[in-house]
Amino acid sequence: MSRLEAKKPSLCNSEPLTSELVRGTLSVLKGIVVSCYGPAGRLKQLHSGLGGCVCTTSQSSALLRNLSVSHPILKVLTTSVQNHVSCFSDCGLFTAILCCNLIENVQRTGLTPSIVIKLNNYLLSLCTNYLKSDTCGCRLPVDLSSTHIFLCLVHSVLTSKPACMLSKKEIDHISALILKAFLLTIPESTEDHVILGKTIIVPLKGQRVIDSTVLPGLLIEMPEVQLRRLLPVQKSSTLKVALFCVSLSGDFSDCGEGTVIVSSQVSLENAVLDQLLNLGRQLVSDHVDLVLCQKVIHPSFKQFLSAHHIIAIDRVGVTLMEPLSKVTGTTPIGSLGSICPTSYGSVKDLCPARFGSKSFFHLIPNEATVCSLLLCNRNDTAWEELKLTCQTALHVLQFTIKEPWVLLGGGCTETHLAAYIRHRVHNGTEDIVRGGECSQTELRLLAEAFCRALESVATSLEHDGGEILTDMKHGHFWSAPAHPPSVLNWPELLSRCGCGLHNSQEELSWSVLRSTCHPFAPQTCLPQAPVGSASNLTVDCWTAKLSGLRVAVETANLILDLSFVIEDRN
Amino acid sequence: MAAPGSVTVALQVAEVLETIVSRCVGPEGRQVLCTKPTGEVLLSRDGGLLLEALHLEHPIARMIVACVSSHLKKTGDGAKTFIIFLCHLLRGLHAIREKEKESFTSENIHTHAWHWKNSCQWKYIAQALLMFQTQILDGIVDQYLSRHFLSIFSSPANERTLCRNSLELLLEAYFCGRVGRNNHKFISQLMCDYFFKCMTCKSGVEAFELVDNCFVELNVGVTGLPVSDSRIVDGLVLHRDFSIYCPADGDIRMVIVTESIQPLFSASKSEFILNSEAQFQTSQFWIMEKTKTVMKHLHSQNVKLLLSSVKQPDLVIYCAGLSGISVVECVSAEEISLIHRIAGLSPCALPQVSSQCDICSTALVKFCKPLVLRSKRYVHLGLISTYTFIPHCMILCGPVLGLVQQHESALHGAFKMLRQLFTDLDLNYVIQTKDQNDTSSPLIYKNSRENIPLPEIDKYQDIIVKKKDKLEKTQNCLKVYSNSVSSDIDLETEIPCSISKVTPTDTFQTDETLKCSSPPKIWKINDHELLIENNSTENPITENTRAEISYENVQITDTARRGHMLLARSKLLTTHASQDHCSSTMPAGCVLPVGGNFEILLHYYLLNFAKRCPQSEETVVSVLIANALLGIPRILCKPKKGIHSFPLLYLRSLQALQTTQPMISGQAGLESVAAKYQLLTSVFQCLTKILTIDLIISIRRQPQKTGNEDSEEEF
């Protein structure tokens, strides 16, 4: 009996954004995400007083997952960012910071929400159209025939996650591995519809990062004793594989809804075992070399198989089933009766492999798009962070191959975009003004707030009190060290811009980002020469960043549009 | 604990609700964030949801919320307007009372007796209000307001072709009030596209019903993507993944099963006795072979897709894979019923599958493939429709789940609204002529159904009802009538419905229907003669229909005051119903421009009516309603400045009406008149409920499972 209780009335707050409490919590959240952003971002240690492991991170996915936010408005913001991250893996902090900045800046303008939302949408459409257009000055096309941009992309992802605790050399090593793993998942045969394979990350904690490696095929972990016992087979040709998804333990679970009465002299176990042995005989006659089972194999059946030199591996688990059937080309068998010969698959070879303290059974495929990335790191926390980072990098590579563009990273896209919007709004009348939906002043006021929000995302990359500048030609991001000696002039003090495309010797003029600068037209067409030559570019995933931008503006609009918060206190 | 229920209390409650609701109403309205006890966050501009989320404690507030939600169940829209209108009506009533109180102050009786007297008076007003609604309001809508109606259909009523432009206007206006400002244009476009993709020219109201009932199955929510990534896909998306997927093209046939294909070891309620091990093995073998044969048979019938409402054993999946049949397991009952409604495919019985005969219950699909949305896999099915609805699915994206849900419920509401718009609305009313000579004020039933040319209507005015009987006798007649009906076969079809909820007025109408469909006869009832002359027996709609019914004192207003009046809306069949029955129809698809046009028009005509009306209480009621109606456009126009501000808009409209010029609306957008009209009636009913309560008594009892909404009791 459920007990019905009278419900407590809800709490209703009007105009939530005007309250000090909400503003305060918003700025706390903003402080947290801003301090995590970028390669120089500060790490956060998350731990629960109740125990469990301590998590050291600077990634939005790990951070927001563990952060419990109290206020519903913050909940909207964080879930929105989390949902974005679960779709795109990357640009979570960018989205969160931009959203917070927008809310803060727009509130300062004092415009009514209806006009703000209209204009925000308008400015967003300007941004997305520009980022999608061919004249975009912060978008690089990706040359699919070379790995250069891909390597830069992975490199940028790895450098932006300081909690992985990687040295320069380790970053190079891991980025090469990630790229290799990614390339292994691309099928060789080119059909019209390319389906990418899968990279399985195998944990190997306590080893040096340098020991990480990529192997084609699958690794199944098992104790060494068992492994030694399993491997008497030496065969030159490919091995025939049968993959079972039913239990081979001889249990009899599904007997229907009625009653089954078993006479005392009948032994069901024997009957089932007989059945299994019949199956075994068929496997032997079909020359199967390897039997894999998702569930448990009966010990006697195992015995029988090994007597006939068939390797049997059980308890593979449901997660490995799909990659296994892909690697071996088998159809998972769901029957204890006769097996159709088309269900068998094959592997090129199998061998024992030892990495660190763990031993594995390595299935080497003939031709498959599954590979294993053995990932090492010194401790658990750093490993978790590295794993997330690798997943992000692999995901980002998949997006980039689908839509072959990258955006300039290191804050350059943000400053460039801000310069573009500012220039656009100040020179020439926009359609929205012509339509009479708002005045030119309102547009300029809000565009300024919008651009400032974008620029402060870029500014968040600097954590050491340095000066942030932008050049008046390309609109890129330049960071100067803190407390510069006064005698030096800018070209000597600055070396390269944020993304690494331009250096300070190009006769540029700079202005401090925080100051009110005169709107200028950023150069839109990218020079072709430096793209190929510049060795170390910082680039961001185009798809993820574009979506992050849209989600940030949409979420900010949503929050600005709130007029009541009704809290159910039951 | 008992507190007097009064207008003052109700007004206080309604005013609080109004302040909340008025900020979310109209195109300038804003969002509300609701949290649930589970921690979920919901965004909403839906008035009904908002009121529910407040978990109000005050009994009157709870009653109002209950009224709103019952209104929403019917129409799916108008909760916010409901509250605003109700609040203005209460305010009007309050003002009337304050005025009366001033005249009473000299007596200075604030005793209990005074309270009772007071509440009797409220009840009296409530009944007058109800009377007004049932008998006069419909007439005003039909006679005056209807000339301003526009139709959403571009061609005359029979054809019903819908033009995209007007639907866009209608939907845009609807979504303005339901979803956030940055998305309403996009969502209304999406809905419009969906509408034109799914509906054929033949699809009628049934198609709306289908969408309304199966809305959950017809859309997929995806979080983490911007709203603008929402789209419409052809066919049906099942919220499942393939258990096994075998790519197939060409002729794909599909079957649905509702039980396991693999024969069970022992059927339910039976015993299986195992005597030997061999027996066990043979039966296992038989099961396997049987399953394989079924699959082979399905394969031979060109079946490539198997939908199952239950989980199938591994063996079935394996065999299906070998035969190249894709399997989807655990398809929900709702999805199966949707497929049944669209493609006419019903689940096939297993014996039929097992036997070697042809399987009749298969359906052809255009394609069947996996669909990946944000790393979750779905089954995408290209169903071929045998129905007027062409299946399409909406994929709704949004950064947070709350927003996706908001859009989902708004779209659902839009279909409810369209469903209502596409059905006719019956209007019933009584018109009282201003015949100064006749003191008994004869009732004249007027009919203005469209298929009857106007001159005829005048003829009906001959039907003068003389009232000589006493009221008690009317009730005698009532009994007699019901008896006579049961004996008369001709009338069986239409009358029983009105008999059940009969009122004196209704009896009257029944009587007259009786007359027109039966050959000329003289009825003798209770020694009173009903003289019916009907010259043309062929055509019930005759020129000279005259009836003299002898009654006395069937003053309907009187009976209503005595509390005999029930709410009854008789629906009579079209052909002859019309004649004398005072009913009319608001044809499907009636719309008016948005922005308070309906309210201002009705306001104007109500005031006109009040001027002409000699009876004081009707005047009071119509002025009260007329003034309360203005509250809605006033709130809608609040943020506007200049020529769009409320006073100017009002003046302009009045001028236009007086000089019979067309009204100019400041906004593009249309709204359904039927929805507005239903809103008015719902509000009147709610108000009557409030007014008839005189005492609120709080009781100490755990809320019961059934009626936990209302803990107040009425004395």
Tab-separated table of C-alpha atoms in Angstrom, chain A residues 52-364:
chain	number	residue	atom	x	y	z
A	52	GLY	CA	36.028	6.633	-2.870
A	53	CYS	CA	38.832	7.747	-5.069
A	54	VAL	CA	39.911	11.289	-5.522
A	55	CYS	CA	39.508	12.668	-8.987
A	56	THR	CA	41.940	15.235	-10.323
A	57	THR	CA	40.689	16.838	-13.452
A	58	SER	CA	40.293	19.903	-15.576
A	59	GLN	CA	37.828	18.424	-18.051
A	60	SER	CA	34.260	19.582	-18.174
A	61	SER	CA	32.831	16.076	-18.484
A	62	ALA	CA	34.486	14.795	-15.309
A	63	LEU	CA	34.043	18.060	-13.466
A	64	LEU	CA	30.363	18.641	-14.129
A	65	ARG	CA	29.455	15.012	-13.662
A	66	ASN	CA	30.711	15.105	-10.114
A	67	LEU	CA	29.667	18.616	-9.246
A	68	SER	CA	26.315	18.770	-7.528
A	69	VAL	CA	24.714	22.101	-8.213
A	70	SER	CA	21.906	23.334	-6.058
A	71	HIS	CA	20.113	25.991	-8.006
A	72	PRO	CA	17.841	24.896	-10.848
A	73	ILE	CA	19.218	27.565	-13.146
A	74	LEU	CA	22.710	26.239	-12.727
A	75	LYS	CA	21.339	22.781	-13.296
A	76	VAL	CA	20.015	23.861	-16.668
A	77	LEU	CA	23.396	25.282	-17.553
A	78	THR	CA	25.423	22.291	-16.444
A	79	THR	CA	23.126	19.670	-17.968
A	80	SER	CA	23.136	21.583	-21.189
A	81	VAL	CA	26.948	21.521	-21.236
A	82	GLN	CA	27.009	17.863	-20.223
A	83	ASN	CA	24.607	16.935	-22.988
A	84	HIS	CA	26.762	18.783	-25.449
A	85	VAL	CA	29.850	16.966	-24.224
A	86	SER	CA	28.195	13.593	-24.451
A	87	CYS	CA	27.435	14.322	-28.099
A	88	PHE	CA	30.663	15.940	-29.145
A	89	SER	CA	33.173	15.124	-26.366
A	90	ASP	CA	35.010	18.388	-26.922
A	91	CYS	CA	34.474	22.100	-26.246
A	92	GLY	CA	32.544	21.636	-22.998
A	93	LEU	CA	34.411	24.300	-21.073
A	94	PHE	CA	34.170	26.659	-24.020
A	95	THR	CA	30.388	26.255	-24.021
A	96	ALA	CA	30.104	26.727	-20.274
A	97	ILE	CA	32.295	29.823	-20.164
A	98	LEU	CA	30.634	31.440	-23.147
A	99	CYS	CA	27.207	30.804	-21.682
A	100	CYS	CA	28.133	32.311	-18.299
A	101	ASN	CA	29.761	35.293	-19.978
A	102	LEU	CA	26.761	35.922	-22.169
A	103	ILE	CA	24.352	35.850	-19.248
A	104	GLU	CA	26.530	38.205	-17.256
A	105	ASN	CA	27.255	40.668	-20.054
A	106	VAL	CA	23.715	40.805	-21.352
A	107	GLN	CA	22.330	41.524	-17.913
A	108	ARG	CA	24.643	44.478	-17.648
A	109	THR	CA	23.189	46.017	-20.814
A	110	GLY	CA	19.743	46.227	-19.216
A	111	LEU	CA	17.854	45.459	-22.410
A	112	THR	CA	14.556	43.587	-22.218
A	113	PRO	CA	14.746	39.833	-22.651
A	114	SER	CA	12.650	39.805	-25.790
A	115	ILE	CA	14.986	42.077	-27.678
A	116	VAL	CA	18.061	40.359	-26.244
A	117	ILE	CA	16.921	36.971	-27.446
A	118	LYS	CA	16.100	38.256	-30.882
A	119	LEU	CA	19.477	39.921	-31.214
A	120	ASN	CA	21.414	37.033	-29.733
A	121	ASN	CA	19.867	34.753	-32.285
A	122	TYR	CA	20.706	37.189	-34.999
A	123	LEU	CA	24.328	37.474	-33.914
A	124	LEU	CA	24.555	33.714	-33.620
A	125	SER	CA	23.338	33.327	-37.164
A	126	LEU	CA	25.985	35.825	-38.284
A	127	CYS	CA	28.626	33.715	-36.536
A	128	THR	CA	27.475	30.365	-37.878
A	129	ASN	CA	27.073	31.697	-41.403
A	130	TYR	CA	30.550	33.126	-41.252
A	131	LEU	CA	32.070	29.948	-39.855
A	132	LYS	CA	30.374	27.955	-42.588
A	133	SER	CA	31.296	30.302	-45.408
A	134	ASP	CA	34.313	29.843	-47.631
A	135	THR	CA	35.640	33.293	-46.824
A	136	CYS	CA	35.947	32.439	-43.153
A	137	GLY	CA	39.273	33.625	-41.844
A	138	CYS	CA	39.561	31.225	-38.940
A	139	ARG	CA	38.694	27.964	-40.631
A	140	LEU	CA	41.263	25.691	-42.232
A	141	PRO	CA	40.373	23.020	-44.735
A	142	VAL	CA	41.743	19.610	-43.841
A	143	ASP	CA	43.878	17.823	-46.368
A	144	LEU	CA	42.770	14.220	-46.034
A	145	SER	CA	45.846	12.969	-47.825
A	146	SER	CA	48.200	14.135	-45.122
A	147	THR	CA	48.173	13.545	-41.410
A	148	HIS	CA	49.546	16.948	-40.528
A	149	ILE	CA	46.330	18.681	-39.481
A	150	PHE	CA	45.040	15.536	-37.808
A	151	LEU	CA	48.179	15.314	-35.729
A	152	CYS	CA	47.855	18.997	-34.809
A	153	LEU	CA	44.259	18.393	-33.766
A	154	VAL	CA	45.115	15.462	-31.497
A	155	HIS	CA	48.065	17.386	-30.157
A	156	SER	CA	45.847	20.343	-29.279
A	157	VAL	CA	43.350	18.105	-27.521
A	158	LEU	CA	46.112	16.499	-25.450
A	159	THR	CA	47.822	19.756	-24.521
A	160	SER	CA	44.572	21.316	-23.389
A	161	LYS	CA	44.152	18.651	-20.700
A	162	PRO	CA	46.870	19.327	-18.145
A	163	ALA	CA	45.495	16.770	-15.685
A	164	CYS	CA	46.842	13.949	-17.867
A	165	MET	CA	50.282	14.972	-16.552
A	166	LEU	CA	52.082	14.312	-19.790
A	167	SER	CA	55.478	15.578	-20.763
A	168	LYS	CA	56.161	16.975	-24.208
A	169	LYS	CA	57.628	13.697	-25.384
A	170	GLU	CA	54.720	11.701	-24.000
A	171	ILE	CA	52.228	13.951	-25.728
A	172	ASP	CA	53.949	13.314	-29.034
A	173	HIS	CA	53.919	9.604	-28.404
A	174	ILE	CA	50.263	9.437	-27.397
A	175	SER	CA	49.126	11.642	-30.266
A	176	ALA	CA	50.898	9.393	-32.727
A	177	LEU	CA	49.236	6.367	-31.116
A	178	ILE	CA	45.803	7.923	-31.236
A	179	LEU	CA	46.187	8.818	-34.872
A	180	LYS	CA	47.420	5.325	-35.646
A	181	ALA	CA	44.494	3.775	-33.803
A	182	PHE	CA	42.117	6.018	-35.677
A	183	LEU	CA	43.598	5.084	-39.028
A	184	LEU	CA	43.241	1.411	-38.155
A	185	THR	CA	39.502	1.842	-37.749
A	186	ILE	CA	39.042	3.100	-41.305
A	187	PRO	CA	38.053	0.221	-43.567
A	188	GLU	CA	40.334	-0.506	-46.503
A	189	SER	CA	37.691	-1.218	-49.048
A	190	THR	CA	36.040	1.958	-50.178
A	191	GLU	CA	32.329	1.561	-50.522
A	192	ASP	CA	29.946	4.417	-50.869
A	193	HIS	CA	29.032	4.128	-47.214
A	194	VAL	CA	32.009	4.063	-44.897
A	195	ILE	CA	31.436	2.602	-41.458
A	196	LEU	CA	34.227	3.350	-39.051
A	197	GLY	CA	35.424	0.616	-36.760
A	198	LYS	CA	36.111	0.784	-33.097
A	199	THR	CA	39.069	1.426	-30.866
A	200	ILE	CA	39.004	-0.423	-27.601
A	201	ILE	CA	40.962	1.195	-24.838
A	202	VAL	CA	42.620	-1.384	-22.608
A	203	PRO	CA	43.732	-0.118	-19.204
A	204	LEU	CA	47.242	-0.773	-18.033
A	205	LYS	CA	47.837	1.232	-14.936
A	206	GLY	CA	51.121	1.718	-13.206
A	207	GLN	CA	53.215	1.643	-16.355
A	208	ARG	CA	55.044	4.446	-18.055
A	209	VAL	CA	53.016	6.429	-20.593
A	210	ILE	CA	55.720	5.727	-23.154
A	211	ASP	CA	54.864	2.018	-22.922
A	212	SER	CA	51.409	2.580	-24.359
A	213	THR	CA	50.849	0.962	-27.701
A	214	VAL	CA	48.307	0.206	-30.390
A	215	LEU	CA	47.603	-3.275	-31.679
A	216	PRO	CA	45.303	-4.346	-34.460
A	217	GLY	CA	42.638	-6.779	-33.379
A	218	LEU	CA	41.501	-7.582	-29.886
A	219	LEU	CA	43.046	-8.261	-26.548
A	220	ILE	CA	41.264	-10.547	-24.126
A	221	GLU	CA	42.664	-10.382	-20.669
A	222	MET	CA	43.262	-13.639	-18.802
A	223	PRO	CA	45.507	-15.023	-16.060
A	224	GLU	CA	48.862	-16.268	-17.223
A	225	VAL	CA	48.391	-19.824	-15.954
A	226	GLN	CA	45.292	-20.243	-18.017
A	227	LEU	CA	46.975	-18.684	-20.971
A	228	ARG	CA	49.871	-21.149	-20.913
A	229	ARG	CA	47.488	-24.043	-20.740
A	230	LEU	CA	45.501	-22.775	-23.672
A	231	LEU	CA	48.223	-22.490	-26.227
A	232	PRO	CA	49.398	-25.774	-27.603
A	233	VAL	CA	48.190	-25.045	-31.118
A	234	GLN	CA	50.708	-24.159	-33.748
A	235	LYS	CA	49.080	-23.668	-37.068
A	236	SER	CA	50.275	-21.901	-40.136
A	237	SER	CA	46.991	-21.135	-41.822
A	238	THR	CA	44.165	-18.988	-40.449
A	239	LEU	CA	42.188	-20.221	-37.489
A	240	LYS	CA	38.510	-21.037	-37.623
A	241	VAL	CA	36.451	-19.370	-34.903
A	242	ALA	CA	33.044	-20.101	-33.433
A	243	LEU	CA	31.457	-17.438	-31.239
A	244	PHE	CA	28.620	-18.458	-28.934
A	245	CYS	CA	26.169	-16.113	-27.330
A	246	VAL	CA	24.235	-18.847	-25.528
A	247	SER	CA	25.473	-20.358	-22.340
A	248	LEU	CA	27.371	-23.600	-22.803
A	249	SER	CA	27.195	-24.443	-19.132
A	250	GLY	CA	24.547	-27.073	-19.577
A	251	ASP	CA	21.934	-25.296	-17.567
A	252	PHE	CA	18.332	-25.689	-18.461
A	253	SER	CA	16.657	-22.459	-17.616
A	254	ASP	CA	13.906	-21.910	-20.114
A	255	CYS	CA	11.361	-24.632	-19.622
A	256	GLY	CA	8.187	-22.708	-20.244
A	257	GLU	CA	5.308	-21.756	-18.020
A	258	GLY	CA	4.026	-25.239	-17.337
A	259	THR	CA	5.375	-27.846	-14.958
A	260	VAL	CA	8.060	-30.281	-15.902
A	261	ILE	CA	8.068	-33.525	-13.981
A	262	VAL	CA	11.299	-35.448	-14.088
A	263	SER	CA	11.335	-39.111	-13.183
A	264	SER	CA	13.860	-40.101	-10.586
A	265	GLN	CA	16.074	-42.204	-12.839
A	266	VAL	CA	16.491	-39.465	-15.422
A	267	SER	CA	19.528	-37.234	-15.094
A	268	LEU	CA	18.963	-33.996	-16.928
A	269	GLU	CA	22.554	-32.964	-16.519
A	270	ASN	CA	23.719	-35.982	-18.438
A	271	ALA	CA	21.197	-35.351	-21.115
A	272	VAL	CA	22.356	-31.771	-21.578
A	273	LEU	CA	25.978	-32.774	-21.433
A	274	ASP	CA	25.323	-35.331	-24.156
A	275	GLN	CA	23.876	-32.566	-26.206
A	276	LEU	CA	26.940	-30.405	-25.585
A	277	LEU	CA	29.256	-33.244	-26.547
A	278	ASN	CA	27.325	-33.717	-29.764
A	279	LEU	CA	27.871	-30.055	-30.432
A	280	GLY	CA	31.553	-30.564	-29.628
A	281	ARG	CA	31.779	-33.369	-32.156
A	282	GLN	CA	30.318	-31.137	-34.787
A	283	LEU	CA	32.823	-28.431	-33.953
A	284	VAL	CA	35.634	-30.967	-34.261
A	285	SER	CA	34.401	-32.214	-37.581
A	286	ASP	CA	34.063	-28.652	-38.821
A	287	HIS	CA	37.741	-28.064	-37.898
A	288	VAL	CA	37.069	-25.222	-35.542
A	289	ASP	CA	40.201	-24.039	-33.746
A	290	LEU	CA	38.855	-21.479	-31.360
A	291	VAL	CA	35.613	-21.407	-29.390
A	292	LEU	CA	34.615	-18.165	-27.735
A	293	CYS	CA	31.621	-17.954	-25.458
A	294	GLN	CA	29.925	-14.892	-23.996
A	295	LYS	CA	28.769	-16.869	-20.983
A	296	VAL	CA	30.074	-19.922	-19.151
A	297	ILE	CA	31.359	-23.161	-20.703
A	298	HIS	CA	30.810	-26.390	-18.801
A	299	PRO	CA	34.137	-27.747	-17.468
A	300	SER	CA	33.601	-31.179	-19.016
A	301	PHE	CA	32.880	-29.595	-22.354
A	302	LYS	CA	35.992	-27.482	-21.986
A	303	GLN	CA	37.926	-30.631	-21.261
A	304	PHE	CA	36.516	-32.250	-24.357
A	305	LEU	CA	37.449	-29.292	-26.518
A	306	SER	CA	40.999	-29.062	-25.261
A	307	ALA	CA	41.401	-32.805	-25.796
A	308	HIS	CA	40.625	-32.113	-29.434
A	309	HIS	CA	43.043	-29.170	-29.547
A	310	ILE	CA	40.353	-26.568	-29.642
A	311	ILE	CA	40.988	-23.458	-27.609
A	312	ALA	CA	37.995	-22.482	-25.520
A	313	ILE	CA	37.597	-19.066	-23.925
A	314	ASP	CA	34.509	-18.313	-21.912
A	315	ARG	CA	33.027	-15.368	-19.979
A	316	VAL	CA	33.912	-12.922	-22.694
A	317	GLY	CA	31.125	-10.581	-21.644
A	318	VAL	CA	28.527	-8.742	-23.630
A	319	THR	CA	30.620	-5.635	-24.317
A	320	LEU	CA	33.228	-7.575	-26.267
A	321	MET	CA	30.675	-9.497	-28.326
A	322	GLU	CA	30.188	-6.907	-31.036
A	323	PRO	CA	33.885	-6.194	-31.606
A	324	LEU	CA	34.593	-9.920	-31.479
A	325	SER	CA	32.084	-10.709	-34.156
A	326	LYS	CA	33.510	-7.849	-36.211
A	327	VAL	CA	37.117	-8.967	-35.790
A	328	THR	CA	36.439	-12.599	-36.554
A	329	GLY	CA	33.590	-12.161	-39.005
A	330	THR	CA	31.369	-14.606	-37.161
A	331	THR	CA	27.679	-14.589	-36.469
A	332	PRO	CA	27.075	-15.145	-32.764
A	333	ILE	CA	25.642	-18.645	-32.443
A	334	GLY	CA	22.499	-18.977	-30.395
A	335	SER	CA	21.852	-22.671	-30.812
A	336	LEU	CA	23.082	-25.868	-29.226
A	337	GLY	CA	21.915	-27.885	-32.189
A	338	SER	CA	23.439	-27.981	-35.606
A	339	ILE	CA	25.509	-24.976	-36.573
A	340	CYS	CA	25.316	-23.442	-39.971
A	341	PRO	CA	28.824	-23.354	-41.533
A	342	THR	CA	28.358	-19.704	-42.517
A	343	SER	CA	28.357	-18.728	-38.879
A	344	TYR	CA	32.046	-19.486	-38.443
A	345	GLY	CA	34.673	-16.825	-38.798
A	346	SER	CA	38.392	-16.721	-38.775
A	347	VAL	CA	41.406	-14.964	-37.329
A	348	LYS	CA	44.833	-14.731	-38.828
A	349	ASP	CA	46.640	-15.670	-35.715
A	350	LEU	CA	46.466	-15.628	-32.009
A	351	CYS	CA	49.272	-15.237	-29.589
A	352	PRO	CA	49.853	-14.592	-25.944
A	353	ALA	CA	50.923	-11.103	-25.099
A	354	ARG	CA	52.339	-9.707	-21.908
A	355	PHE	CA	52.181	-6.063	-21.043
A	356	GLY	CA	53.360	-5.062	-17.645
A	357	SER	CA	51.768	-7.246	-15.062
A	358	LYS	CA	48.922	-8.320	-17.270
A	359	SER	CA	48.739	-11.095	-19.767
A	360	PHE	CA	46.444	-11.078	-22.735
A	361	PHE	CA	45.240	-13.281	-25.477
A	362	HIS	CA	45.757	-11.397	-28.706
A	363	LEU	CA	43.469	-12.053	-31.666
A	364	ILE	CA	45.061	-10.852	-34.852
